[in-house]
Amino acid sequence: MSKIKAGKGHPYARIMGVGGYRPTRVVPNEVILETIDSSDEWIRSRSGIATRHWASDEETVAAMSIEASGKAIADAGITPGQIGAVIVSTVSHFKQTPAIATEIADKIGAGKPAAFDISAGCAGFGYGLTLAKGMVVDGSAEYVLVIGVERLSDLTDLHDRATAFLFGDGAGAVVVGPAKEPMIGPTVWGSEGDKAETIKQTESWDVYRNGGAPAKYPAITQEGQAVFRWAVFEMAKVAQQALDAAGITADDLDVFIPHQANERIIDSMVKTLKLPEHVTVARDVRTTGNTSAASIPLAMERLLATGEAKSGDTALVIGFGAGLVYAATVVTLP
């Protein structure tokens, strides 16, 4: 018989508060067209994107995260000192170590929480949310701050016609804490590493070792059609599995918050899932672009701020991207 005692956790967890930060600079498609041969109509018809936000030198990964975190903590009605863990999902913090989560935890006044970064691309928020839920239920942390943050403008090749218009910057954060009933459903997640080459960084950072700089700075590239087909056909199946795991149907949903990668993908998933007309669908991609790990919490924050969604609504969230990785779950909105 084991001598190890169980943790003093909670039966369930919930999202208690949400916050977001978008850089002040708004970049319309006209700016993108200065470096690629395309048109505003083509970009909108292929992606739904009209504008995106690009960060200034002062709007660092840490600075944007701190702003979003402050809003989420206030929204949750707790103090920074009550945060027991900080999880940051990002692919655009360029220092291998230390984790940016440690700096953020210190700057927000969280004391001495567990703090670490994860790299799961556009599914990163779902991965972080799942880890946070486990911590609260296990008892290793009472309140967990989950941040999705990106400065993808640093990794965008403005001469790449396939990707130059896609990416934006921003940070979204949520606080996860105890609940008396299920408010974060089971996560359906996974990876398909055999498709890793479809979304990737063009060069590894080690090309800079010994002065061997490449002709172009490393950027994110993708095989657009392959990614589109995978997202449309495979991720709708994952979304349905998340509904099944939560014990609900599409009719029970109030809100659908998919990763804001491309509006055509969103429309196709809505059709495949046969979502009823009463379901509010996040379309933050139109003015924010693809912000990878930040896209779901940013979209969630905007829906609540505009009144398109309300506290207590049942929402299906799903992230998918580089890896290829994915994560979907059903949540009750804070």
mmCIF file of N, CA, C and O in Angstrom, residues 246-285:
data_model
loop_
_atom_site.group_PDB
_atom_site.id
_atom_site.type_symbol
_atom_site.label_atom_id
_atom_site.label_comp_id
_atom_site.label_asym_id
_atom_site.label_seq_id
_atom_site.Cartn_x
_atom_site.Cartn_y
_atom_site.Cartn_z
ATOM 1 N N ALA A 246 -17.716 15.965 -23.106
ATOM 2 C CA ALA A 246 -18.387 16.819 -22.122
ATOM 3 C C ALA A 246 -19.832 16.401 -21.891
ATOM 4 O O ALA A 246 -20.499 16.935 -20.999
ATOM 5 N N GLY A 247 -20.316 15.469 -22.708
ATOM 6 C CA GLY A 247 -21.683 14.982 -22.551
ATOM 7 C C GLY A 247 -22.745 15.935 -23.056
ATOM 8 O O GLY A 247 -23.877 15.938 -22.561
ATOM 9 N N ILE A 248 -22.384 16.766 -24.054
ATOM 10 C CA ILE A 248 -23.353 17.694 -24.615
ATOM 11 C C ILE A 248 -23.383 17.558 -26.135
ATOM 12 O O ILE A 248 -22.536 16.881 -26.730
ATOM 13 N N THR A 249 -24.367 18.225 -26.746
ATOM 14 C CA THR A 249 -24.470 18.265 -28.201
ATOM 15 C C THR A 249 -24.285 19.700 -28.674
ATOM 16 O O THR A 249 -24.240 20.644 -27.875
ATOM 17 N N ALA A 250 -24.211 19.875 -29.981
ATOM 18 C CA ALA A 250 -24.068 21.221 -30.549
ATOM 19 C C ALA A 250 -25.235 22.112 -30.139
ATOM 20 O O ALA A 250 -25.069 23.329 -29.978
ATOM 21 N N ASP A 251 -26.414 21.542 -29.947
ATOM 22 C CA ASP A 251 -27.586 22.323 -29.544
ATOM 23 C C ASP A 251 -27.426 22.929 -28.156
ATOM 24 O O ASP A 251 -28.088 23.923 -27.820
ATOM 25 N N ASP A 252 -26.569 22.316 -27.320
ATOM 26 C CA ASP A 252 -26.353 22.812 -25.957
ATOM 27 C C ASP A 252 -25.374 23.972 -25.899
ATOM 28 O O ASP A 252 -25.261 24.641 -24.864
ATOM 29 N N LEU A 253 -24.672 24.214 -26.987
ATOM 30 C CA LEU A 253 -23.654 25.274 -27.005
ATOM 31 C C LEU A 253 -24.278 26.662 -27.097
ATOM 32 O O LEU A 253 -25.324 26.853 -27.721
ATOM 33 N N ASP A 254 -23.595 27.617 -26.487
ATOM 34 C CA ASP A 254 -23.931 29.031 -26.648
ATOM 35 C C ASP A 254 -22.906 29.745 -27.511
ATOM 36 O O ASP A 254 -23.237 30.694 -28.231
ATOM 37 N N VAL A 255 -21.649 29.283 -27.419
ATOM 38 C CA VAL A 255 -20.534 29.991 -28.059
ATOM 39 C C VAL A 255 -19.542 28.983 -28.647
ATOM 40 O O VAL A 255 -19.292 27.925 -28.058
ATOM 41 N N PHE A 256 -18.961 29.338 -29.792
ATOM 42 C CA PHE A 256 -17.890 28.551 -30.408
ATOM 43 C C PHE A 256 -16.693 29.455 -30.585
ATOM 44 O O PHE A 256 -16.769 30.491 -31.252
ATOM 45 N N ILE A 257 -15.566 29.095 -29.934
ATOM 46 C CA ILE A 257 -14.344 29.900 -30.012
ATOM 47 C C ILE A 257 -13.210 29.040 -30.570
ATOM 48 O O ILE A 257 -12.431 28.442 -29.818
ATOM 49 N N PRO A 258 -13.107 28.952 -31.885
ATOM 50 C CA PRO A 258 -11.978 28.219 -32.480
ATOM 51 C C PRO A 258 -10.755 29.102 -32.569
ATOM 52 O O PRO A 258 -10.850 30.338 -32.481
ATOM 53 N N HIS A 259 -9.602 28.493 -32.739
ATOM 54 C CA HIS A 259 -8.382 29.249 -33.016
ATOM 55 C C HIS A 259 -8.636 30.159 -34.209
ATOM 56 O O HIS A 259 -9.198 29.739 -35.229
ATOM 57 N N GLN A 260 -8.222 31.403 -34.074
ATOM 58 C CA GLN A 260 -8.484 32.404 -35.108
ATOM 59 C C GLN A 260 -7.388 32.378 -36.174
ATOM 60 O O GLN A 260 -6.559 33.288 -36.276
ATOM 61 N N ALA A 261 -7.408 31.324 -36.973
ATOM 62 C CA ALA A 261 -6.391 31.145 -38.003
ATOM 63 C C ALA A 261 -6.842 31.710 -39.341
ATOM 64 O O ALA A 261 -6.069 32.348 -40.056
ATOM 65 N N ASN A 262 -8.108 31.481 -39.667
ATOM 66 C CA ASN A 262 -8.592 31.764 -41.008
ATOM 67 C C ASN A 262 -10.115 31.662 -40.958
ATOM 68 O O ASN A 262 -10.658 30.675 -40.485
ATOM 69 N N GLU A 263 -10.817 32.672 -41.459
ATOM 70 C CA GLU A 263 -12.276 32.656 -41.368
ATOM 71 C C GLU A 263 -12.896 31.567 -42.234
ATOM 72 O O GLU A 263 -13.968 31.048 -41.913
ATOM 73 N N ARG A 264 -12.243 31.188 -43.310
ATOM 74 C CA ARG A 264 -12.771 30.100 -44.148
ATOM 75 C C ARG A 264 -12.738 28.785 -43.377
ATOM 76 O O ARG A 264 -13.660 27.963 -43.503
ATOM 77 N N ILE A 265 -11.694 28.563 -42.578
ATOM 78 C CA ILE A 265 -11.632 27.361 -41.744
ATOM 79 C C ILE A 265 -12.751 27.400 -40.712
ATOM 80 O O ILE A 265 -13.439 26.396 -40.475
ATOM 81 N N ILE A 266 -12.949 28.558 -40.088
ATOM 82 C CA ILE A 266 -14.002 28.704 -39.089
ATOM 83 C C ILE A 266 -15.364 28.394 -39.706
ATOM 84 O O ILE A 266 -16.163 27.627 -39.143
ATOM 85 N N ASP A 267 -15.642 28.965 -40.877
ATOM 86 C CA ASP A 267 -16.929 28.733 -41.543
ATOM 87 C C ASP A 267 -17.135 27.253 -41.868
ATOM 88 O O ASP A 267 -18.239 26.723 -41.693
ATOM 89 N N SER A 268 -16.089 26.603 -42.317
ATOM 90 C CA SER A 268 -16.191 25.181 -42.665
ATOM 91 C C SER A 268 -16.456 24.323 -41.436
ATOM 92 O O SER A 268 -17.244 23.373 -41.490
ATOM 93 N N MET A 269 -15.809 24.654 -40.311
ATOM 94 C CA MET A 269 -16.029 23.901 -39.081
ATOM 95 C C MET A 269 -17.457 24.092 -38.565
ATOM 96 O O MET A 269 -18.094 23.145 -38.097
ATOM 97 N N VAL A 270 -17.966 25.318 -38.650
ATOM 98 C CA VAL A 270 -19.348 25.593 -38.241
ATOM 99 C C VAL A 270 -20.314 24.741 -39.049
ATOM 100 O O VAL A 270 -21.262 24.152 -38.507
ATOM 101 N N LYS A 271 -20.064 24.645 -40.351
ATOM 102 C CA LYS A 271 -20.934 23.862 -41.230
ATOM 103 C C LYS A 271 -20.836 22.374 -40.929
ATOM 104 O O LYS A 271 -21.853 21.674 -40.833
ATOM 105 N N THR A 272 -19.614 21.876 -40.758
ATOM 106 C CA THR A 272 -19.423 20.445 -40.507
ATOM 107 C C THR A 272 -20.015 20.028 -39.167
ATOM 108 O O THR A 272 -20.605 18.945 -39.036
ATOM 109 N N LEU A 273 -19.864 20.878 -38.154
ATOM 110 C CA LEU A 273 -20.406 20.586 -36.825
ATOM 111 C C LEU A 273 -21.914 20.810 -36.745
ATOM 112 O O LEU A 273 -22.542 20.445 -35.754
ATOM 113 N N LYS A 274 -22.478 21.423 -37.809
ATOM 114 C CA LYS A 274 -23.916 21.727 -37.871
ATOM 115 C C LYS A 274 -24.352 22.544 -36.652
ATOM 116 O O LYS A 274 -25.330 22.227 -35.979
ATOM 117 N N LEU A 275 -23.583 23.601 -36.373
ATOM 118 C CA LEU A 275 -23.899 24.449 -35.235
ATOM 119 C C LEU A 275 -25.195 25.220 -35.483
ATOM 120 O O LEU A 275 -25.374 25.803 -36.554
ATOM 121 N N PRO A 276 -26.101 25.239 -34.521
ATOM 122 C CA PRO A 276 -27.357 25.988 -34.672
ATOM 123 C C PRO A 276 -27.090 27.483 -34.817
ATOM 124 O O PRO A 276 -26.036 27.992 -34.414
ATOM 125 N N GLU A 277 -28.061 28.215 -35.350
ATOM 126 C CA GLU A 277 -27.897 29.650 -35.581
ATOM 127 C C GLU A 277 -27.749 30.436 -34.285
ATOM 128 O O GLU A 277 -27.184 31.537 -34.285
ATOM 129 N N HIS A 278 -28.242 29.880 -33.166
ATOM 130 C CA HIS A 278 -28.146 30.627 -31.912
ATOM 131 C C HIS A 278 -26.730 30.647 -31.342
ATOM 132 O O HIS A 278 -26.445 31.425 -30.429
ATOM 133 N N VAL A 279 -25.836 29.803 -31.860
ATOM 134 C CA VAL A 279 -24.465 29.740 -31.342
ATOM 135 C C VAL A 279 -23.653 30.933 -31.851
ATOM 136 O O VAL A 279 -23.533 31.152 -33.058
ATOM 137 N N THR A 280 -23.102 31.702 -30.927
ATOM 138 C CA THR A 280 -22.227 32.828 -31.280
ATOM 139 C C THR A 280 -20.860 32.283 -31.685
ATOM 140 O O THR A 280 -20.277 31.466 -30.966
ATOM 141 N N VAL A 281 -20.363 32.723 -32.820
ATOM 142 C CA VAL A 281 -19.079 32.238 -33.338
ATOM 143 C C VAL A 281 -18.051 33.362 -33.293
ATOM 144 O O VAL A 281 -18.284 34.456 -33.813
ATOM 145 N N ALA A 282 -16.916 33.121 -32.659
ATOM 146 C CA ALA A 282 -15.850 34.120 -32.577
ATOM 147 C C ALA A 282 -15.227 34.347 -33.946
ATOM 148 O O ALA A 282 -14.850 33.392 -34.624
ATOM 149 N N ARG A 283 -15.131 35.617 -34.337
ATOM 150 C CA ARG A 283 -14.514 35.973 -35.612
ATOM 151 C C ARG A 283 -13.520 37.126 -35.407
ATOM 152 O O ARG A 283 -13.444 38.055 -36.210
ATOM 153 N N ASP A 284 -12.786 37.022 -34.336
ATOM 154 C CA ASP A 284 -11.791 38.038 -33.982
ATOM 155 C C ASP A 284 -10.677 38.116 -35.012
ATOM 156 O O ASP A 284 -9.952 39.115 -35.085
ATOM 157 N N VAL A 285 -10.534 37.070 -35.827
ATOM 158 C CA VAL A 285 -9.485 37.031 -36.843
ATOM 159 C C VAL A 285 -9.584 38.216 -37.796
ATOM 160 O O VAL A 285 -8.567 38.677 -38.336
#
